[in-house]
């Protein structure tokens, strides 16, 4: 049988025996890995050993990031070693962003620096309007010469004598060639609102038949309009009557204005100011 002194105890037994403070954390670097060991109490108030393994990598960063890493730590992390402390820092994955200025630039194939050495598609960047030369029109040496002036006059005459080309663009009838100009005068006799009157202060229960009986005796009527509410269908209190003759409309205004109808006093007037024929 093995002797009791020869049995090795586990680290948990050693921590339980030691009723003092928690052991300090330790770090071991080997084979490109950093192993961090630390101790803490769990929810059941038991001591727990935590081992974290990190892979050591070397990266090339910008000068601003390298300078920021040399800053001294402060506060609760003043005594921490270089690098993030898992107890106070949550390290997440690196997210690299690529900024694209335009859609064309993102879809363009990367040909390197050879694009600047390629010749341009067109050798002529600007052209003179006077002599069609490869220089600015303002600096043309022939802009005040007689030859250029003669060419300009010939081009103007040719543009005047040239017949207009036929196109499929729509042209209004009054703007076509040979069309008579339209008169801008309002067609006064043709309007049907000259003999129209407006009757207001009608009862809410009035209908078209009551309005027809009211104005039938003054002359032939072309149109009747009784304003009604959309929700209830009741009269809004006014109506329009279009007579065939203006004299009949004037007679209706003279008689019905101030006339008592259905316990109300009617107000009758022209729907629009009459025009002098």
mmCIF file of N, CA and C in Angstrom, residues 15-23 41 47:
data_model
loop_
_atom_site.group_PDB
_atom_site.id
_atom_site.type_symbol
_atom_site.label_atom_id
_atom_site.label_comp_id
_atom_site.label_asym_id
_atom_site.label_seq_id
_atom_site.Cartn_x
_atom_site.Cartn_y
_atom_site.Cartn_z
ATOM 1 N N UNK A 15 -5.191 25.234 -2.151
ATOM 2 C CA UNK A 15 -5.840 26.535 -2.008
ATOM 3 C C UNK A 15 -6.819 26.517 -0.860
ATOM 4 N N UNK A 16 -7.531 25.344 -0.673
ATOM 5 C CA UNK A 16 -8.496 25.254 0.410
ATOM 6 C C UNK A 16 -7.787 25.248 1.763
ATOM 7 N N UNK A 17 -6.607 24.616 1.789
ATOM 8 C CA UNK A 17 -5.871 24.585 3.060
ATOM 9 C C UNK A 17 -5.404 25.969 3.433
ATOM 10 N N UNK A 18 -4.948 26.708 2.388
ATOM 11 C CA UNK A 18 -4.479 28.060 2.643
ATOM 12 C C UNK A 18 -5.695 28.971 2.739
ATOM 13 N N UNK A 19 -6.072 29.351 3.923
ATOM 14 C CA UNK A 19 -7.268 30.164 4.136
ATOM 15 C C UNK A 19 -6.986 31.657 3.984
ATOM 16 N N UNK A 20 -5.783 32.012 3.503
ATOM 17 C CA UNK A 20 -5.450 33.412 3.365
ATOM 18 C C UNK A 20 -5.958 33.978 2.055
ATOM 19 N N UNK A 21 -5.202 34.957 1.498
ATOM 20 C CA UNK A 21 -5.587 35.622 0.256
ATOM 21 C C UNK A 21 -5.362 34.703 -0.939
ATOM 22 N N UNK A 22 -5.925 35.082 -2.094
ATOM 23 C CA UNK A 22 -5.787 34.303 -3.317
ATOM 24 C C UNK A 22 -4.356 34.406 -3.832
ATOM 25 N N UNK A 23 -3.856 33.341 -4.456
ATOM 26 C CA UNK A 23 -2.503 33.387 -5.020
ATOM 27 C C UNK A 23 -2.422 34.455 -6.115
ATOM 28 N N UNK A 41 -12.965 33.792 -6.748
ATOM 29 C CA UNK A 41 -14.091 33.100 -6.100
ATOM 30 C C UNK A 41 -15.262 33.034 -7.069
ATOM 31 N N UNK A 47 -12.986 28.877 -4.376
ATOM 32 C CA UNK A 47 -11.864 29.360 -5.156
ATOM 33 C C UNK A 47 -11.765 28.583 -6.468
#
